[in-house]
Amino acid sequence: MSAIYPLVMCGGVGMRLWPLSRLNTPKQFHRIGPDSSLTFFQATVERHGGEGFHAPYVSVGMRYEDVVRDQLAAIGRSAELMIEPTARRTGPAVLASAIAINERDPGALMAVLPSDHLIEGDFSGVLLKMRPPAADGRIVLFGIEPAYPEVGYGYIVDSGPSALYPGARDVSHFIEKPARPIAERLIAEGHAYWASGVSLFRVDVLMAEYQRLDPDTFAAVSEAVRNAGRKPGRTELCEAHFRRAHGEATESVVFEHSDKVLLAPAAISWSDVGSWRSLYEIGDKDGDGNVLSGHVVPVDTSNSYVRASSGRLVATVGVDNLAIVDTEDALLVTSLDRTQDVRMVLEALKSRGTAAGEVAEPLERPVRSGDGYGVYALDIRPGEVVALAPLKDEHRVLTVCAGAVELEGGSEIGRKWPGETVRVAAGSACRLRNGGGEPARLVEVRHAVTPVVPLGVPVQARPRMVSGGEAK
């Protein structure tokens, strides 16, 4: 049986997990949990990296290309990167990879895999068992038996067992993000499954369905692949053609209108980690039904999710059914029943002209100062770029303690690793970019500009830097 090409989708931002997931640091590049060594993205690649699978394709925007490369290198994996020049939702990205794979391996099997889901169980085994129907030209959609009436998921309703493929079921219809009463009815009837977002098909079958259902997008994406910039391991789609594709999901364009779809129930533990409510549902609960993370003191608190990520103490008294998430620069408090509406906060911030996820100034925390020097700690989040403004009377020496940073501008360029230093002369600016998946921490020493002093002059007479950085 043919091996499967995994296509790992890395384009989402996961803004319903704000303030943890940001534009520069989407959830797929965060560690799964405090005790995990893998990020969501790395776990997805590892999960489908054994026998029966080819090396993966990764569909990613330019913003996150370096993060993807760093995280792949960290687990010793290689991949073919499909670079999206502009965001067009999942449909065009999936189609572009299908076309590229079909060029090298006509009629190959491809599995579409979101990079930000939490999965426990032998999902690879479930995929491999569904190769026969996919090889026969069916589009296999993987469904999860619902654990509760989630209103933020799509549902696949089945119409009974497949007569041809053991373990598969025929599809009746789709329901996208139903109201709670409808979700409760679907679960009570027992014929609906959460849509996992994972699918398996022959690449030429998807291409034919796109050509039938959305010929304009098929033509645009075909030209984007044909005119792509290519290097070993990297295909950058042509923006002029790619932007003409309709920005729709594969589900709405193809799956919901195709007679080739087939449902494969997957007996695994699954969550798309799409909201704080979903994290609460899968979390380990204490005796009062709370999921707690970080320095939290709950008093008379029940059925709540409390996450202290800032290092500060978070104390709660007399609360129930809340999600409380404290980060370094933002605090979210919401009812667990409204966590799908976190996007409304971002819309409100946008309307006020406030950035929802960018840090405009570097966060330099004073550590110590004395005669002629000042010491600061500088943290840079994954994907973040900070600009160090020029200092008129002070030189800077920065030492990388954790993570890695890329220098942009200034007298030095290139990547710096732990133990290496960056020197920024007085009057010079510097930009530091953290292109990895881990926070970068630097120690910055500033020292005053001093003239050359003859050896005979006492130290006390030399210029020194006092509090605030003024040389005297």
Coordinates of C-alpha atoms in Angstrom, one line a residue:
M1 CA 0.0 0.0 0.0
S2 CA 1.3 3.5 -0.9
A3 CA 2.8 5.7 1.8
I4 CA 1.1 8.9 2.8
Y5 CA 2.5 12.4 2.4
P6 CA 1.6 14.3 5.6
L7 CA 0.7 18.0 4.9
V8 CA 1.1 19.9 8.2
M9 CA -0.9 23.2 8.1
C10 CA 0.8 26.0 10.0
G11 CA -1.1 29.1 8.9
G12 CA -3.5 29.7 11.8
V13 CA -3.0 32.2 14.6
G14 CA -5.4 30.7 17.2
M15 CA -6.6 34.1 18.4
R16 CA -9.3 32.5 20.6
L17 CA -6.4 31.6 22.9
W18 CA -5.4 35.3 23.4
P19 CA -3.6 36.6 25.3
L20 CA -1.3 33.5 25.2
S21 CA -1.5 33.0 21.4
R22 CA -0.5 36.1 19.5
L23 CA 0.2 37.1 15.9
N24 CA 3.9 36.6 16.4
T25 CA 3.5 33.5 18.7
P26 CA 0.6 31.4 17.6
K27 CA -0.3 28.4 19.7
Q28 CA 1.2 25.7 17.3
F29 CA 4.7 26.9 18.2
H30 CA 4.1 26.7 22.0
R31 CA 4.9 23.7 24.1
I32 CA 2.0 21.4 24.6
G33 CA 2.3 21.7 28.4
P34 CA 4.9 22.6 31.1
D35 CA 6.1 19.0 31.2
S36 CA 6.4 18.5 27.4
S37 CA 9.5 19.0 25.4
L38 CA 7.5 19.3 22.1
T39 CA 5.5 22.0 20.7
F40 CA 2.1 21.3 19.0
F41 CA 3.8 21.6 15.6
Q42 CA 6.6 19.3 16.5
A43 CA 4.2 16.7 18.0
T44 CA 2.2 16.7 14.8
V45 CA 5.4 16.0 12.7
E46 CA 6.6 13.3 15.1
R47 CA 3.2 11.6 15.2
H48 CA 3.1 10.9 11.5
G49 CA 6.8 10.3 10.9
G50 CA 7.0 6.5 11.1
E51 CA 6.5 3.6 8.7
G52 CA 3.8 4.3 6.1
F53 CA 4.6 8.0 5.8
H54 CA 6.8 10.1 3.6
A55 CA 8.7 13.1 4.9
P56 CA 6.1 15.9 5.5
Y57 CA 5.1 18.9 3.5
V58 CA 4.6 22.0 5.7
S59 CA 2.3 24.8 4.5
V60 CA 3.4 28.0 6.2
G61 CA 3.5 31.8 5.7
M62 CA 6.8 33.7 5.4
R63 CA 6.3 35.1 8.9
Y64 CA 6.7 31.7 10.5
E65 CA 9.2 30.1 8.2
D66 CA 12.2 30.5 10.5
V67 CA 10.3 29.2 13.4
V68 CA 9.3 26.1 11.5
R69 CA 12.9 25.5 10.4
D70 CA 14.2 25.9 13.9
Q71 CA 11.6 23.5 15.4
L72 CA 12.1 20.9 12.7
A73 CA 15.9 21.0 13.3
A74 CA 15.3 20.7 17.1
I75 CA 13.7 17.3 16.5
G76 CA 16.0 16.2 13.7
R77 CA 13.4 16.3 11.0
S78 CA 13.4 17.6 7.4
A79 CA 10.4 18.7 5.4
E80 CA 9.4 20.3 2.1
L81 CA 8.2 23.9 2.9
M82 CA 5.3 25.3 0.9
I83 CA 5.5 29.0 1.5
E84 CA 2.2 30.9 1.3
P85 CA 2.9 34.5 0.2
T86 CA -0.4 35.7 1.5
A87 CA -3.1 34.2 3.7
R88 CA -6.0 32.6 1.6
R89 CA -7.4 30.2 4.3
T90 CA -6.8 26.5 4.0
G91 CA -8.3 25.7 0.6
P92 CA -5.7 27.2 -1.7
A93 CA -2.9 26.1 0.5
V94 CA -4.1 22.4 0.5
L95 CA -4.6 22.5 -3.2
A96 CA -1.1 24.0 -3.9
S97 CA 0.5 21.1 -2.0
A98 CA -1.7 18.6 -3.8
I99 CA -0.5 19.9 -7.1
A100 CA 3.1 20.0 -6.1
I101 CA 3.0 16.4 -4.8
N102 CA 1.2 15.2 -7.9
E103 CA 4.0 16.6 -10.0
R104 CA 6.5 14.3 -8.2
D105 CA 4.3 11.4 -7.4
P106 CA 1.1 11.3 -9.5
G107 CA -2.0 10.0 -7.7
A108 CA -0.2 9.9 -4.3
L109 CA -2.0 9.9 -1.0
M110 CA -2.0 13.1 1.1
A111 CA -3.2 13.6 4.7
V112 CA -4.1 17.2 5.8
L113 CA -3.0 17.7 9.4
P114 CA -3.7 20.8 11.5
S115 CA -0.5 21.6 13.5
D116 CA -2.2 22.9 16.6
H117 CA -4.3 20.0 17.9
L118 CA -3.8 17.9 21.0
I119 CA -4.1 14.2 20.2
E120 CA -3.5 11.1 22.4
G121 CA -3.8 7.6 20.9
D122 CA -2.7 5.9 17.8
F123 CA -3.9 8.4 15.2
S124 CA -1.3 7.3 12.7
G125 CA -2.8 3.8 12.8
V126 CA -6.2 5.2 12.2
L127 CA -5.0 7.0 9.1
L128 CA -3.1 4.0 7.7
K129 CA -6.2 1.8 8.0
M130 CA -8.1 4.2 5.8
R131 CA -5.6 4.0 2.9
P132 CA -7.8 1.6 0.9
P133 CA -10.8 3.9 0.5
A134 CA -8.5 6.8 -0.2
A135 CA -6.7 4.9 -2.8
D136 CA -10.0 4.0 -4.4
G137 CA -10.8 7.7 -4.9
R138 CA -12.7 8.5 -1.7
I139 CA -12.1 11.6 0.4
V140 CA -11.8 10.3 4.0
L141 CA -12.8 12.7 6.8
F142 CA -11.9 11.8 10.4
G143 CA -14.5 12.4 13.0
I144 CA -14.3 12.4 16.8
E145 CA -17.1 11.2 19.1
P146 CA -18.3 14.3 20.9
A147 CA -17.5 14.5 24.6
Y148 CA -19.8 17.6 25.3
P149 CA -21.9 20.0 23.2
E150 CA -19.2 22.2 21.8
V151 CA -20.6 25.1 19.8
G152 CA -17.2 26.1 18.3
Y153 CA -16.7 22.9 16.3
G154 CA -18.2 21.6 13.0
Y155 CA -20.1 18.4 13.1
I156 CA -20.3 15.5 10.5
V157 CA -23.6 13.6 10.6
D158 CA -23.3 10.0 9.4
S159 CA -26.0 8.0 7.6
G160 CA -24.8 4.5 8.6
P161 CA -22.0 2.1 8.1
S162 CA -20.2 2.0 4.7
A163 CA -21.1 -1.1 2.7
L164 CA -17.6 -1.2 1.1
Y165 CA -15.1 -0.2 3.8
P166 CA -15.1 -1.7 7.3
G167 CA -14.9 0.9 10.0
A168 CA -16.0 3.7 7.8
R169 CA -19.4 5.4 7.6
D170 CA -21.3 7.2 4.9
V171 CA -21.9 11.0 5.3
S172 CA -25.3 12.5 5.6
H173 CA -24.6 16.2 6.0
F174 CA -22.4 18.8 7.7
I175 CA -23.4 21.2 10.5
E176 CA -21.0 24.1 11.1
K177 CA -20.8 25.5 14.7
P178 CA -24.3 24.8 15.8
A179 CA -26.2 26.7 18.6
R180 CA -26.1 24.9 21.9
P181 CA -29.6 23.3 21.7
I182 CA -28.7 21.8 18.3
A183 CA -25.3 20.6 19.6
E184 CA -27.1 18.9 22.6
R185 CA -29.6 17.2 20.2
L186 CA -26.8 16.0 17.9
I187 CA -25.0 14.3 20.9
A188 CA -28.3 12.9 22.2
E189 CA -29.1 11.3 18.9
G190 CA -25.6 9.7 18.6
H191 CA -25.2 10.1 14.9
A192 CA -22.8 13.1 14.8
Y193 CA -19.0 13.5 15.1
W194 CA -16.8 16.5 15.7
A195 CA -15.0 17.3 12.5
S196 CA -11.3 17.0 13.3
G197 CA -10.0 18.9 10.3
V198 CA -8.0 15.8 9.3
S199 CA -8.6 14.4 5.8
L200 CA -7.0 11.7 3.6
F201 CA -7.3 11.5 -0.2
R202 CA -5.5 11.0 -3.5
V203 CA -4.0 14.3 -4.7
D204 CA -5.4 13.9 -8.2
V205 CA -8.9 13.4 -6.7
L206 CA -8.8 16.7 -4.8
M207 CA -7.5 18.5 -7.9
A208 CA -10.3 17.1 -10.0
E209 CA -12.9 18.1 -7.4
Y210 CA -11.5 21.7 -7.3
Q211 CA -11.5 21.9 -11.0
R212 CA -15.2 20.9 -11.0
L213 CA -16.4 23.0 -8.1
D214 CA -14.1 26.1 -8.2
P215 CA -12.3 26.3 -11.5
D216 CA -11.1 29.8 -10.9
T217 CA -9.2 28.9 -7.8
F218 CA -7.8 25.7 -9.5
A219 CA -6.5 27.8 -12.3
A220 CA -5.0 30.5 -10.0
V221 CA -3.3 28.0 -7.7
S222 CA -2.0 25.9 -10.6
E223 CA -0.3 29.0 -12.0
A224 CA 1.0 29.9 -8.5
V225 CA 2.7 26.5 -8.3
R226 CA 3.9 26.6 -11.9
N227 CA 5.6 30.0 -11.4
A228 CA 6.8 29.3 -7.9
G229 CA 10.3 30.1 -6.7
R230 CA 12.0 26.8 -6.0
K231 CA 15.0 25.8 -3.9
P232 CA 15.8 22.4 -2.4
G233 CA 13.2 21.8 0.4
R234 CA 11.4 25.1 -0.3
T235 CA 8.7 26.2 -2.8
E236 CA 7.5 29.8 -2.6
L237 CA 4.2 30.2 -4.3
C238 CA 3.8 33.0 -6.8
E239 CA 1.9 35.8 -5.0
A240 CA 0.5 37.4 -8.2
H241 CA -1.4 34.2 -9.0
F242 CA -2.0 32.9 -5.4
R243 CA -3.8 36.0 -4.3
R244 CA -6.4 35.4 -7.1
A245 CA -7.6 32.2 -5.4
H246 CA -10.8 32.3 -3.4
G247 CA -10.0 32.5 0.3
E248 CA -12.2 29.6 1.4
A249 CA -11.7 26.4 3.4
T250 CA -11.4 23.1 1.7
E251 CA -14.5 21.9 3.7
S252 CA -16.8 24.6 2.3
V253 CA -15.6 24.4 -1.3
V254 CA -15.1 20.7 -1.8
F255 CA -16.0 18.4 1.1
E256 CA -19.6 19.7 1.6
H257 CA -20.4 19.4 -2.1
S258 CA -18.6 16.1 -3.0
D259 CA -20.2 12.6 -3.3
K260 CA -16.8 11.1 -2.6
V261 CA -16.6 11.9 1.1
L262 CA -16.5 9.1 3.7
L263 CA -16.4 9.4 7.5
A264 CA -13.8 7.5 9.6
P265 CA -14.6 7.7 13.3
A266 CA -11.3 7.9 15.3
A267 CA -11.3 6.4 18.8
I268 CA -8.7 8.8 20.2
S269 CA -8.5 11.6 22.7
W270 CA -8.6 14.8 20.6
S271 CA -9.0 18.6 21.1
D272 CA -8.4 21.4 18.7
V273 CA -7.4 23.5 21.7
G274 CA -9.4 26.3 20.0
S275 CA -10.5 28.0 23.2
W276 CA -9.8 28.3 26.9
R277 CA -13.0 26.1 27.4
S278 CA -11.4 23.3 25.5
L279 CA -8.2 23.5 27.6
Y280 CA -10.4 23.4 30.7
E281 CA -12.3 20.3 29.4
I282 CA -9.1 18.3 28.8
G283 CA -7.2 19.6 31.9
D284 CA -6.6 17.7 35.1
K285 CA -9.2 19.0 37.6
D286 CA -8.8 19.4 41.4
G287 CA -11.5 18.4 43.9
D288 CA -13.5 21.6 43.1
G289 CA -13.4 21.1 39.4
N290 CA -10.7 23.7 38.8
V291 CA -7.8 23.5 36.3
L292 CA -4.9 25.5 37.7
S293 CA -1.6 26.4 36.2
G294 CA 1.2 28.6 37.8
H295 CA 1.1 30.4 41.1
V296 CA -2.6 30.3 41.8
V297 CA -4.4 30.5 45.2
P298 CA -8.1 29.5 44.8
V299 CA -10.4 30.3 47.7
D300 CA -14.1 29.2 47.5
T301 CA -13.4 28.8 43.7
S302 CA -15.0 26.1 41.5
N303 CA -15.3 24.8 37.9
S304 CA -12.8 27.4 36.7
Y305 CA -9.6 27.6 34.5
V306 CA -6.9 29.8 36.1
R307 CA -3.5 30.2 34.4
A308 CA -0.8 32.4 35.8
S309 CA 1.8 32.8 33.1
S310 CA 3.3 36.1 34.3
G311 CA 5.1 35.0 37.4
R312 CA 2.6 37.0 39.5
L313 CA 0.4 35.4 42.1
V314 CA -3.2 35.1 41.0
A315 CA -5.8 34.7 43.8
T316 CA -9.5 34.0 43.3
V317 CA -12.3 34.3 45.9
G318 CA -15.9 33.1 45.5
V319 CA -15.8 32.6 41.7
D320 CA -17.3 29.9 39.5
N321 CA -17.2 28.9 35.8
L322 CA -14.5 31.5 34.9
A323 CA -11.4 31.4 32.7
I324 CA -8.7 33.7 34.1
V325 CA -5.5 34.0 32.1
D326 CA -2.7 36.3 33.3
T327 CA 0.3 37.0 31.1
E328 CA 3.1 39.5 31.2
D329 CA 1.2 42.3 29.5
A330 CA -2.5 41.3 29.5
L331 CA -5.1 39.8 31.7
L332 CA -8.2 37.9 30.4
V333 CA -11.3 37.2 32.6
T334 CA -14.2 35.5 30.9
S335 CA -17.0 33.1 31.6
L336 CA -16.1 29.6 30.4
D337 CA -19.3 29.7 28.4
R338 CA -18.1 32.7 26.4
T339 CA -14.5 31.7 25.6
Q340 CA -15.4 31.4 21.9
D341 CA -16.0 35.2 22.0
V342 CA -12.5 36.2 22.9
R343 CA -12.2 37.4 19.3
M344 CA -14.5 40.2 20.3
V345 CA -11.7 41.6 22.6
L346 CA -9.3 41.7 19.6
E347 CA -11.9 43.4 17.5
A348 CA -12.3 46.0 20.3
L349 CA -8.6 46.5 20.5
K350 CA -8.3 46.9 16.8
S351 CA -11.1 49.5 16.7
R352 CA -9.1 51.5 19.4
G353 CA -5.9 51.3 17.3
T354 CA -4.3 49.1 20.0
A355 CA -2.1 46.2 19.0
A356 CA -3.4 42.9 20.3
G357 CA -0.2 41.0 20.2
E358 CA 2.8 43.2 19.3
V359 CA 5.2 44.7 21.8
A360 CA 6.4 48.0 20.4
E361 CA 9.2 48.6 22.9
P362 CA 11.8 46.2 24.3
L363 CA 11.1 45.1 27.8
E364 CA 14.4 45.9 29.5
R365 CA 14.2 45.2 33.3
P366 CA 16.8 46.9 35.5
V367 CA 18.8 44.4 37.5
R368 CA 21.7 46.5 39.0
S369 CA 23.5 49.8 38.5
G370 CA 26.6 51.4 40.0
D371 CA 29.4 53.7 39.1
G372 CA 29.8 53.6 35.4
Y373 CA 27.5 50.7 34.5
G374 CA 23.9 49.5 34.4
V375 CA 22.7 45.9 34.1
Y376 CA 19.3 44.9 32.5
A377 CA 17.5 41.7 31.6
L378 CA 15.9 41.6 28.1
D379 CA 13.3 39.0 27.1
I380 CA 12.2 38.5 23.5
R381 CA 9.2 36.3 22.6
P382 CA 9.3 33.8 19.7
G383 CA 8.6 35.6 16.5
E384 CA 9.1 39.0 18.0
V385 CA 11.4 41.8 16.8
V386 CA 12.6 44.5 19.2
A387 CA 14.4 47.7 18.3
L388 CA 17.1 49.0 20.6
A389 CA 17.2 52.8 20.2
P390 CA 20.6 54.5 20.0
L391 CA 22.0 55.7 23.3
K392 CA 24.0 58.9 23.0
D393 CA 26.4 58.4 25.9
E394 CA 26.4 54.6 26.6
H395 CA 27.7 51.5 24.9
R396 CA 25.8 48.2 25.1
V397 CA 27.1 44.7 25.5
L398 CA 24.4 42.0 25.3
T399 CA 25.0 38.4 26.2
V400 CA 22.5 35.7 25.1
C401 CA 21.6 33.5 28.0
A402 CA 18.8 31.4 26.5
G403 CA 17.3 30.9 23.1
A404 CA 18.8 32.6 20.0
V405 CA 18.5 36.0 18.4
E406 CA 19.1 37.2 14.8
L407 CA 20.8 40.6 14.5
E408 CA 19.3 43.0 11.9
G409 CA 21.3 46.2 11.3
G410 CA 24.0 47.6 13.5
S411 CA 27.7 46.8 13.2
E412 CA 27.0 43.0 13.6
I413 CA 24.7 40.7 11.7
G414 CA 23.8 37.0 12.0
R415 CA 22.6 34.7 14.7
K416 CA 23.8 34.7 18.2
W417 CA 23.5 31.6 20.5
P418 CA 23.7 31.3 24.3
G419 CA 27.1 32.5 25.6
E420 CA 27.7 34.8 22.6
T421 CA 27.7 38.6 22.8
V422 CA 26.4 41.5 20.8
R423 CA 28.2 44.9 21.0
V424 CA 26.3 48.1 20.2
A425 CA 28.3 51.3 20.2
A426 CA 26.9 54.5 21.6
G427 CA 24.9 56.3 19.0
S428 CA 24.1 53.0 17.1
A429 CA 20.7 51.3 16.8
C430 CA 20.1 47.5 16.6
R431 CA 17.2 45.2 15.9
L432 CA 17.0 41.8 17.5
R433 CA 14.7 39.1 16.1
N434 CA 13.7 35.9 17.8
G435 CA 13.0 33.5 14.9
G436 CA 12.9 30.4 17.1
G437 CA 10.2 28.7 19.0
E438 CA 11.5 29.5 22.5
P439 CA 11.8 32.8 24.4
A440 CA 15.2 34.4 24.2
R441 CA 16.7 36.0 27.2
L442 CA 19.7 38.4 27.2
V443 CA 21.6 40.2 29.9
E444 CA 22.5 43.8 28.8
V445 CA 25.4 45.8 30.3
R446 CA 25.5 49.5 29.6
H447 CA 28.6 51.5 30.3
A448 CA 29.3 55.1 29.9
V449 CA 31.4 56.5 27.1
T450 CA 34.7 57.5 28.6
P451 CA 37.6 59.3 27.1
V452 CA 41.1 57.8 27.2
V453 CA 42.5 58.8 30.5
P454 CA 46.3 58.9 31.3
L455 CA 47.4 56.2 33.7
G456 CA 48.3 58.7 36.3
V457 CA 44.8 60.1 36.7
P458 CA 43.0 58.7 39.8
V459 CA 40.0 56.5 39.1
Q460 CA 37.7 58.8 41.1
A461 CA 38.4 61.6 38.5
R462 CA 37.2 59.5 35.6
P463 CA 33.7 60.0 34.1
R464 CA 31.1 57.7 35.6
M465 CA 27.5 56.8 34.9
V466 CA 25.0 57.6 37.7
S467 CA 21.4 56.4 38.1
G468 CA 19.5 57.1 34.9
G469 CA 22.5 56.7 32.7
E470 CA 23.9 60.2 32.8
A471 CA 27.7 60.4 32.5
K472 CA 29.4 62.8 34.9

